[in-house]
Tab-separated table of C-alpha atoms and ligand atoms in Angstrom:
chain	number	residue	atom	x	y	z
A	1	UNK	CA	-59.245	86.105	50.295
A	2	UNK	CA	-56.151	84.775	52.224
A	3	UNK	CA	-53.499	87.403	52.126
A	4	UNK	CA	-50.225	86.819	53.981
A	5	UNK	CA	-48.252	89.452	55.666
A	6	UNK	CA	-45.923	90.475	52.544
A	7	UNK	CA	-49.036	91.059	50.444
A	8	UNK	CA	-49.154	87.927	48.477
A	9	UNK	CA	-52.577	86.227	47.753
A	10	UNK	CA	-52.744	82.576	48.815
A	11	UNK	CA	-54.809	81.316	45.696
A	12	UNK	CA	-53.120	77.887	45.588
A	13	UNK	CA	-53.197	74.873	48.307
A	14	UNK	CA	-51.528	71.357	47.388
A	15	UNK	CA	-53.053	68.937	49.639
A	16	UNK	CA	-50.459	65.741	50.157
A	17	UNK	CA	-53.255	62.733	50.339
A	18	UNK	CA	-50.557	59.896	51.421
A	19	UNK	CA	-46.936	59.719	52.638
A	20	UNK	CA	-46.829	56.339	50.519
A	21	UNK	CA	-45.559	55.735	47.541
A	22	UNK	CA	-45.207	52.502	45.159
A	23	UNK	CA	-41.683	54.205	44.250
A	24	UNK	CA	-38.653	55.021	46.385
A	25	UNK	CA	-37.070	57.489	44.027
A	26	UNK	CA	-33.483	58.350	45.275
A	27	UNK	CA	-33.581	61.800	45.983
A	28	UNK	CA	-37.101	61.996	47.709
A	29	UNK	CA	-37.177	58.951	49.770
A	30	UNK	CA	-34.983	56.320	51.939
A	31	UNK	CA	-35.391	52.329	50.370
A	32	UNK	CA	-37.147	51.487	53.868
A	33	UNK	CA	-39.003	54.031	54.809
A	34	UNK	CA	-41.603	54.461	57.936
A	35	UNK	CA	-44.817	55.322	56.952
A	36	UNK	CA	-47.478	57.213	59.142
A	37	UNK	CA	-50.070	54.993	61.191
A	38	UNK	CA	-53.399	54.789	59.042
A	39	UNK	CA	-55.174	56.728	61.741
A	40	UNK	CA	-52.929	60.065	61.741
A	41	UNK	CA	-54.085	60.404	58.291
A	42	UNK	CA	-57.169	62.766	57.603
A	43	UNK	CA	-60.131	60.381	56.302
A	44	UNK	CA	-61.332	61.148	52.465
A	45	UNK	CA	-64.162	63.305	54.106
A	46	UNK	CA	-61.781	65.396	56.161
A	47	UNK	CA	-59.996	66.153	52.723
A	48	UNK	CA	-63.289	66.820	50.955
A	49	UNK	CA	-64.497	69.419	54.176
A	50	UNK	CA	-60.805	70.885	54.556
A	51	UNK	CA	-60.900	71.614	50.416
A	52	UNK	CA	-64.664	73.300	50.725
A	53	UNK	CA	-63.407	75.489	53.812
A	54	UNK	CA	-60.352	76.182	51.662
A	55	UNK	CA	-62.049	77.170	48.268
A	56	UNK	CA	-64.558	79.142	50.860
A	57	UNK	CA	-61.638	81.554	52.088
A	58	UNK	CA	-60.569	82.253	48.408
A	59	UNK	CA	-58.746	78.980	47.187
A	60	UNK	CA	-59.045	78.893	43.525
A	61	UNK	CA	-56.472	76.064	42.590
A	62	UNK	CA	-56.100	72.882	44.637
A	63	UNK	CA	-53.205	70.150	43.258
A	64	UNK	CA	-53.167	66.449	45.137
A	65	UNK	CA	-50.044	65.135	45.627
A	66	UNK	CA	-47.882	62.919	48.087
A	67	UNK	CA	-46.400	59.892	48.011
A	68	UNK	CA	-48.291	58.886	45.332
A	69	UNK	CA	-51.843	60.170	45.112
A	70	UNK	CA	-53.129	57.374	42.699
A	71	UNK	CA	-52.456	54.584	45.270
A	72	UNK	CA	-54.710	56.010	47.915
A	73	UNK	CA	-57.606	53.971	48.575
A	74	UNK	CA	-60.819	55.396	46.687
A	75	UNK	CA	-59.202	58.344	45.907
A	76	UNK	CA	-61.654	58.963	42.854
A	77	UNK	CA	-64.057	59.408	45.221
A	78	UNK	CA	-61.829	62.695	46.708
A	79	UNK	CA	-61.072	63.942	42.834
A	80	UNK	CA	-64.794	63.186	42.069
A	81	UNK	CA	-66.018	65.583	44.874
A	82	UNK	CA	-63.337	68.444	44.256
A	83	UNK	CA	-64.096	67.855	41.011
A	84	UNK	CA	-67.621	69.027	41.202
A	85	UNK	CA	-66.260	72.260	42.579
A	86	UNK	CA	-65.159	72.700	39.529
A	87	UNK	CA	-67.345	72.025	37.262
A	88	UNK	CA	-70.108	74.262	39.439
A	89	UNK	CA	-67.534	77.312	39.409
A	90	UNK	CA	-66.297	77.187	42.524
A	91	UNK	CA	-62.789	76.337	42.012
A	92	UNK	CA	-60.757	76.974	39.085
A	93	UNK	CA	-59.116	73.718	39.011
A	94	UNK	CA	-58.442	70.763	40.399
A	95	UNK	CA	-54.952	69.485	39.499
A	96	UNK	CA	-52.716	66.344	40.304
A	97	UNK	CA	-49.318	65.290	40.417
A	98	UNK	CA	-48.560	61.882	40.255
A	99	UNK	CA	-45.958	59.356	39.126
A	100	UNK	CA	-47.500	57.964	36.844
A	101	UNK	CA	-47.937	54.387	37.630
A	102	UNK	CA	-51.712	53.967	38.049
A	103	UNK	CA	-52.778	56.255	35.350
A	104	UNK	CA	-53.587	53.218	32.597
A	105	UNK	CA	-56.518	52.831	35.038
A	106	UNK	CA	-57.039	56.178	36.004
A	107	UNK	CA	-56.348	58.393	33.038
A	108	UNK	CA	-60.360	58.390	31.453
A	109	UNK	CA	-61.620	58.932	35.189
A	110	UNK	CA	-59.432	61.580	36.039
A	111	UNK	CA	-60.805	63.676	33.098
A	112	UNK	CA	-65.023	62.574	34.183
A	113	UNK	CA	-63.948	63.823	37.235
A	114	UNK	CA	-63.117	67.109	35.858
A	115	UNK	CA	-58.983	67.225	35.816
A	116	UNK	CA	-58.018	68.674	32.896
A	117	UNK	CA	-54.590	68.780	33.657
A	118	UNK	CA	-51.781	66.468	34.976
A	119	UNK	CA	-47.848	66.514	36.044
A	120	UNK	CA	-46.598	63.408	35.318
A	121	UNK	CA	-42.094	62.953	37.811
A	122	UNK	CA	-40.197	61.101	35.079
A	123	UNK	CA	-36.449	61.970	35.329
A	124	UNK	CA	-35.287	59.811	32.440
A	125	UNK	CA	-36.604	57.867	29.304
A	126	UNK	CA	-34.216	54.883	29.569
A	127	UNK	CA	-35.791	51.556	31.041
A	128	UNK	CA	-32.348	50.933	33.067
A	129	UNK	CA	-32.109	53.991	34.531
A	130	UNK	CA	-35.581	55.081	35.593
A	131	UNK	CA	-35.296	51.566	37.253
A	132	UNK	CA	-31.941	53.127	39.358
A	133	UNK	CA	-34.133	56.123	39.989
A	134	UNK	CA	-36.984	54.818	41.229
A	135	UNK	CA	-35.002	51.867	42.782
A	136	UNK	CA	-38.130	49.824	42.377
A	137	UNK	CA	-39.846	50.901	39.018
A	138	UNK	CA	-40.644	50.189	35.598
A	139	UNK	CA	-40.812	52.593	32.741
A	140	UNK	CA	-43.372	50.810	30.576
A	141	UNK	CA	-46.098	51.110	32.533
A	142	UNK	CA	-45.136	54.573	33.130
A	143	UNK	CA	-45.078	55.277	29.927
A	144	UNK	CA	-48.522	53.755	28.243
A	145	UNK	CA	-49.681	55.286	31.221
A	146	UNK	CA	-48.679	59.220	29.929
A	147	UNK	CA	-50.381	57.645	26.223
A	148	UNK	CA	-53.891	56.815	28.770
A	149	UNK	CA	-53.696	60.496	29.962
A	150	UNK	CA	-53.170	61.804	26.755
A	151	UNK	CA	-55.975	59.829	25.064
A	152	UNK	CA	-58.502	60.802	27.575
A	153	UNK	CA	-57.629	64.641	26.795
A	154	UNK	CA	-55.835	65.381	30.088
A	155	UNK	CA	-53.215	68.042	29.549
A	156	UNK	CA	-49.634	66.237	30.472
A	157	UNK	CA	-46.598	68.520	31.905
A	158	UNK	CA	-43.628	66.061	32.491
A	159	UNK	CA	-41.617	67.012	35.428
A	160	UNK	CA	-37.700	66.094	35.796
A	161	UNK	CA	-35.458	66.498	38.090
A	162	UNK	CA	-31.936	67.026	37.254
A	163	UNK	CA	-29.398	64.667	38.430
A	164	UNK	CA	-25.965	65.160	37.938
A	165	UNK	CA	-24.621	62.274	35.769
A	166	UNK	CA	-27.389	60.530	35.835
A	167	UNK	CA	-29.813	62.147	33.643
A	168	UNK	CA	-28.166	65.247	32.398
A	169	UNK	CA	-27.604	63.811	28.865
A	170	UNK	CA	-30.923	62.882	28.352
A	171	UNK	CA	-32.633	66.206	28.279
A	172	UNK	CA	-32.343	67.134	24.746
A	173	UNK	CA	-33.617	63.799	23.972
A	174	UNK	CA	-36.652	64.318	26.523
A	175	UNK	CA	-37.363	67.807	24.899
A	176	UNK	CA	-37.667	66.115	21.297
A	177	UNK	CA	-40.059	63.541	23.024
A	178	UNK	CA	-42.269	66.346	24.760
A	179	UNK	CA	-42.203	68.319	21.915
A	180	UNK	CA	-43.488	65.483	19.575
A	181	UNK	CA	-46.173	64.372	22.045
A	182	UNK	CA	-47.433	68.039	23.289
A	183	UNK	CA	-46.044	68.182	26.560
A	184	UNK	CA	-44.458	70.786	28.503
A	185	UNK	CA	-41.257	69.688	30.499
A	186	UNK	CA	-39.868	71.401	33.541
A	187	UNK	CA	-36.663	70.493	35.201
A	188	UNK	CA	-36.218	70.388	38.695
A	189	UNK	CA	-33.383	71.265	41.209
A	190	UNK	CA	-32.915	68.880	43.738
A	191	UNK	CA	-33.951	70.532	47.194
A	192	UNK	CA	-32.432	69.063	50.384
A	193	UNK	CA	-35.688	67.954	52.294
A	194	UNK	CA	-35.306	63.898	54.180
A	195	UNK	CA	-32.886	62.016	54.584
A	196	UNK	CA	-32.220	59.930	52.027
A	197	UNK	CA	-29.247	57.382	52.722
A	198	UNK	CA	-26.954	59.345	50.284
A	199	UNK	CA	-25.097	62.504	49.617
A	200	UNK	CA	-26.837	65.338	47.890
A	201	UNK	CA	-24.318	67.562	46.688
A	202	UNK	CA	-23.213	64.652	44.663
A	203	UNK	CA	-26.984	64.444	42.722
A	204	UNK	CA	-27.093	68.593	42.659
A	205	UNK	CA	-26.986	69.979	39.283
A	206	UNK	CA	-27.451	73.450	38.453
A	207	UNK	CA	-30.081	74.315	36.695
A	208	UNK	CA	-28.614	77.656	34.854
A	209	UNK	CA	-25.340	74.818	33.239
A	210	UNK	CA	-28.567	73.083	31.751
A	211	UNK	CA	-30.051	76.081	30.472
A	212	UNK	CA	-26.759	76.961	28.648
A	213	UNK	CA	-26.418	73.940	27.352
A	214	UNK	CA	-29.815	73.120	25.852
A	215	UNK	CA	-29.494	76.464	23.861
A	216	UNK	CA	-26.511	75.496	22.092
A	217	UNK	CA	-28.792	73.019	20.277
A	218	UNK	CA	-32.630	74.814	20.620
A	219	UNK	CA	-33.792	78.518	20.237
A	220	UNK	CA	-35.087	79.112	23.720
A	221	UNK	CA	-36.850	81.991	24.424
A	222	UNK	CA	-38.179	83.729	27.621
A	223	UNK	CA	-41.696	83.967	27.648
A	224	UNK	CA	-44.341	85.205	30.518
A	225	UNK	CA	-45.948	81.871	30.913
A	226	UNK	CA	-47.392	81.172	34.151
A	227	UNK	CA	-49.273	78.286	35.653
A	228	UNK	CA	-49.147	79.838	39.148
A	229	UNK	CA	-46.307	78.013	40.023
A	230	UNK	CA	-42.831	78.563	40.131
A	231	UNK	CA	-41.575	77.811	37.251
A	232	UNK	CA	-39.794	80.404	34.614
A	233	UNK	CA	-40.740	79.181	31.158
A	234	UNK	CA	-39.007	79.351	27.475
A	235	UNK	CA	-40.208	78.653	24.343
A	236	UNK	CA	-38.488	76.084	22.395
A	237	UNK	CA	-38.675	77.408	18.330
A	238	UNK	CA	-38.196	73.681	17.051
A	239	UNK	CA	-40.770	72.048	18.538
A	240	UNK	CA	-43.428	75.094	20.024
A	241	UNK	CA	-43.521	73.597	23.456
A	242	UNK	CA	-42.349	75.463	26.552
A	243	UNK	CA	-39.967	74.095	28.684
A	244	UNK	CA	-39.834	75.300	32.461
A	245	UNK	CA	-37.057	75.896	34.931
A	246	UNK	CA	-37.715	75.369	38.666
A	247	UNK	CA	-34.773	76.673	40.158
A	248	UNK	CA	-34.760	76.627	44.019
A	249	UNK	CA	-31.330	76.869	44.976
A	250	UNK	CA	-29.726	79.123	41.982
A	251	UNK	CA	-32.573	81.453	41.801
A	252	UNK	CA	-35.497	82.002	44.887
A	253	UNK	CA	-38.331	81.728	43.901
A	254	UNK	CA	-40.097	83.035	46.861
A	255	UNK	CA	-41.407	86.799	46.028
A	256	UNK	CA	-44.065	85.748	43.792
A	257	UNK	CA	-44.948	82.412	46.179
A	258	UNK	CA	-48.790	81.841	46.259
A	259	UNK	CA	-48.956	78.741	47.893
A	260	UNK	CA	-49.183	76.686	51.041
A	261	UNK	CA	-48.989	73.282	51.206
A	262	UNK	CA	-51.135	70.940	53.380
A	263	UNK	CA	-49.623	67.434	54.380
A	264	UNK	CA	-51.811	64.218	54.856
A	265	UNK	CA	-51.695	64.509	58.473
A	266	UNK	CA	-54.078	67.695	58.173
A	267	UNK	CA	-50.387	70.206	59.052
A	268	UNK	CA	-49.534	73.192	57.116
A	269	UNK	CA	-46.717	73.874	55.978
A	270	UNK	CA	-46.529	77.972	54.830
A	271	UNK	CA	-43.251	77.550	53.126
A	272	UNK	CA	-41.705	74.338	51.835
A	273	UNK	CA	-38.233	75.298	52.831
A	274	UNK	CA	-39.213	76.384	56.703
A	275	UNK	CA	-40.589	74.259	59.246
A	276	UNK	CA	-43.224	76.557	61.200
A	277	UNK	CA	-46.389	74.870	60.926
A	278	UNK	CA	-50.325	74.978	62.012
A	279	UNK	CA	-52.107	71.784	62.711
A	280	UNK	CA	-55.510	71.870	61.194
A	281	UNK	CA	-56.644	68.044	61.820
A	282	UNK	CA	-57.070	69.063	65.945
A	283	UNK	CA	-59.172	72.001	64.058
A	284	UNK	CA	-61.365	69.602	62.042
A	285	UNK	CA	-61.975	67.151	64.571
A	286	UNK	CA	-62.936	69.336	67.532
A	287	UNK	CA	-65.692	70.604	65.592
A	288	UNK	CA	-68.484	69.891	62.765
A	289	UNK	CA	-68.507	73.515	62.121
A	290	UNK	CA	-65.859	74.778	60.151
A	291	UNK	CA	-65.174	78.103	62.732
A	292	UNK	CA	-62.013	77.032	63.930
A	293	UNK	CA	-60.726	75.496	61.003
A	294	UNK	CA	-61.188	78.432	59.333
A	295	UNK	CA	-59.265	80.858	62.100
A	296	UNK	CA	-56.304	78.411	61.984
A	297	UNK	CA	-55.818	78.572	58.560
A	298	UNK	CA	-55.653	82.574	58.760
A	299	UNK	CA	-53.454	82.280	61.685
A	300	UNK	CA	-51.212	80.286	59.460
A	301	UNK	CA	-51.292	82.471	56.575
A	302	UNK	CA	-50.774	85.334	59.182
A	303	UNK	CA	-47.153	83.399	59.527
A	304	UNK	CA	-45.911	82.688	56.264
A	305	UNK	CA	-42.292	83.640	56.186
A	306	UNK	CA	-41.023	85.673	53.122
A	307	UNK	CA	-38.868	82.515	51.897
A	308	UNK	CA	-36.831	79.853	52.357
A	309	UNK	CA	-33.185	79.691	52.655
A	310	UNK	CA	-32.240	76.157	51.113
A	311	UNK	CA	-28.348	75.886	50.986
A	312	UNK	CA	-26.753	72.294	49.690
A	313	UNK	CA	-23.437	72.643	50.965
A	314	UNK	CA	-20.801	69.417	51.076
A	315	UNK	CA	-19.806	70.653	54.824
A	316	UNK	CA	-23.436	70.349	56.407
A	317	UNK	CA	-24.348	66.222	55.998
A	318	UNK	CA	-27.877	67.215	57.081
A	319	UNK	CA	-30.838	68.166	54.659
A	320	UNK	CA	-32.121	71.686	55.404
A	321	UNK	CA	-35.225	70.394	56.307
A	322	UNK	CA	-36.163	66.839	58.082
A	323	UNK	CA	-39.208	66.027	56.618
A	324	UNK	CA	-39.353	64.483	53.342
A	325	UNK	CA	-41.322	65.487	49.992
A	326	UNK	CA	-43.426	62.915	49.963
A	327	UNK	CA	-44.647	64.437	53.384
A	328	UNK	CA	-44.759	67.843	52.628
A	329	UNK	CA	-46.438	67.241	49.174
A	330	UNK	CA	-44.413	68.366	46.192
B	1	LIG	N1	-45.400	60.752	43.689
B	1	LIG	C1	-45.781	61.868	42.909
B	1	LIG	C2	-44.741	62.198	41.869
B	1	LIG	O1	-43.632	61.671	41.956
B	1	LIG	O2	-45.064	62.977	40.995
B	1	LIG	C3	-46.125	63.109	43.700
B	1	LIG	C4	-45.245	63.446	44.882
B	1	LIG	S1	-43.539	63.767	44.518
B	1	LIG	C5	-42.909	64.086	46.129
B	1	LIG	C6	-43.671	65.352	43.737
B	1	LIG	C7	-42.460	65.860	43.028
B	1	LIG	O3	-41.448	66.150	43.958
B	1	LIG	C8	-41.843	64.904	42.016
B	1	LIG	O4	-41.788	65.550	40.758
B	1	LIG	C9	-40.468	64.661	42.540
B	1	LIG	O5	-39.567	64.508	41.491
B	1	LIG	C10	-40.206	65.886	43.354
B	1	LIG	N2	-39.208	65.712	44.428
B	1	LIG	C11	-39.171	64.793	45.408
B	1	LIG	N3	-38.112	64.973	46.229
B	1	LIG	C12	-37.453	66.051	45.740
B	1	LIG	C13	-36.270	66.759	46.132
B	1	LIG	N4	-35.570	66.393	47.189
B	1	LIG	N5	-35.901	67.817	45.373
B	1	LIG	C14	-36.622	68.198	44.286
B	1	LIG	N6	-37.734	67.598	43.885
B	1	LIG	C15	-38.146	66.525	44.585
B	2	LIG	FE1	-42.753	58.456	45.185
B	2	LIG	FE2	-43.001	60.759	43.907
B	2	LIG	FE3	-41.230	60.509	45.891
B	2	LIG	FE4	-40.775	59.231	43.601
B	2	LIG	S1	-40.904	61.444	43.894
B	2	LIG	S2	-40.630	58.354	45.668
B	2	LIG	S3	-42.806	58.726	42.955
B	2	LIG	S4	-43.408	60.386	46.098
């Protein structure tokens, strides 16, 4: 078991498997972005050892992420091998986050490989604006690509994040669509992590105005869901789907964090908000045994800070953090 020094079990790793992405969504990434060299990244088989050294010490839930997982290079292969953790009891589950792009081709594989469950970013249902999101995307795809998942029996949470005026009048519309479908929704507060060539307190919506507003039309009611992450979720009477709140800057989240995060480049990150860090590629390249892999991962858990302390504020032009989601893994 990996227990940190404020008591809370770290159950929960998300491994970032790229830095790239075939989208340049406004509020995670610049339009011309740098991208790592090739060789900084940890191979496939680094992932594969670093996930059986992390399930060893206790890790019951492992999500890929990035960028965008799905355009990694033989990435199957990765899911197919974590995968089998699963499905011989060794991990709980195996989950991924992804933007949906790839998954017409992916959707049925995902599921052999033993994902039963997927979080699919789409901010808006409108062709013309997920375009403006994404700056270089296209919904349909997207979208018979959420149908693929579905049809091979993954189960689909769609994951928004809230843009003022840009998608704030779509969410009772996106509810209705979740509902119909079977998904779960969660909206998203915009964190300040990059740089992204624009002005966040401009895109920063609260979540709690939301909220208020969406139960002037639906019944929402609390409920003690929990899918280990952050998320506080309602029921919604009309439809019986939940929809979740992730609400970094108006409420911390941070007393009930289980997590540590894991970025392509083999560093870990014990707090999304903070930038202390241990390097655990040195680790898994000094060695084939897994000794010293395993004593920096405790000495990073030995470090994880109690929380973050994410403030968007018009004054400071600079994001809270440097580094970018799609580096840190969201
Ligand atoms: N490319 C995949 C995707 O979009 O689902 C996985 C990586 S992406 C970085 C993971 C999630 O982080 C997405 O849901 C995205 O909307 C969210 N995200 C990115 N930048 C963010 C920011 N600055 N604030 C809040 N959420 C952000
Ligand atoms: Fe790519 Fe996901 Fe970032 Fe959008 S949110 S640019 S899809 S990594």
């Amino acid at each position: 078991m990996l227990i940190d020094p404020f008591g809370r079990e770290i159950g929960y790793v998300r491994i970032s498997v790229t830095d790239r992405c075939d989208l340049r969504c406004v509020y995670c990434m610049a339009e011309h972005m740098t991208f790592l060299p090739k060789k900084d990244l940890l191979t496939l088989e680094e992932l594969h050892r670093l996930g059986l050294t992390l399930i060893d010490q206790g890790v019951s839930r492992i999500r890929l992420t990035g960028g965008e997982p799905l355009v990694r290079r033989n990435i199957l292969w990765l899911i197919g091998q974590l995968g089998a953790e699963v499905k011989a009891g060794r991990l709980d589950e195996l989950t991924v986050t992804t933007n949906g792009t790839q998954l017409r081709r992916f959707a049925g594989q995902l599921f052999e490989a033993g994902v039963r469950r997927i979080n699919v970013s789409l901010d808006t249902l409108e062709r013309e604006k997920f375009q403006a999101i994404t700056r270089w995307g296209r919904l349909e795809p997207v979208l018979e690509g959420v149908q693929a998942a579905k049809d091979a029996g993954l189960k689909v949470k769609i994951n928004a994040v809230a843009l003022k005026g840009v998608n704030e009048d779509e969410f009772d519309r996106m509810l209705a669509w979740c509902g119909a479908e079977g998904f779960d929704l969660t909206l998203i507060e915009t964190m300040p992590l990059g740089d992204i060539e624009g002005d966040r307190t401009d895109q920063y919506l609260p979540l709690s105005r939301v909220r208020a507003r969406l139960a002037e039309r639906w019944t929402l009611t609390d409920i003690p869901y929990k899918t280990g992450g952050p998320a506080r979720y309602v029921e919604v009477a009309e439809t019986g789907g939940r929809l979740g709140f992730i609400t970094p800057m108006t409420h911390n989240f941070c007393e009930s964090c289980n997590r540590v995060r894991v970025t392509c480049t083999g560093t870990m990150f014990m707090c999304l908000g903070q930038e202390d860090a241990v390097d655990l590629r040195g680790p898994l390249r000094a060695s084939e045994s897994n000794e010293l892999l395993e004593s920096a991962i405790r000495d990073g858990i030995a470090r994880k800070p109690k929380g973050h302390d994410f403030v968007i504020d018009r004054r400071r032009k600079k994001p809270a953090v440097g580094r970018h989601m799609s580096v840190t893994g969201g």
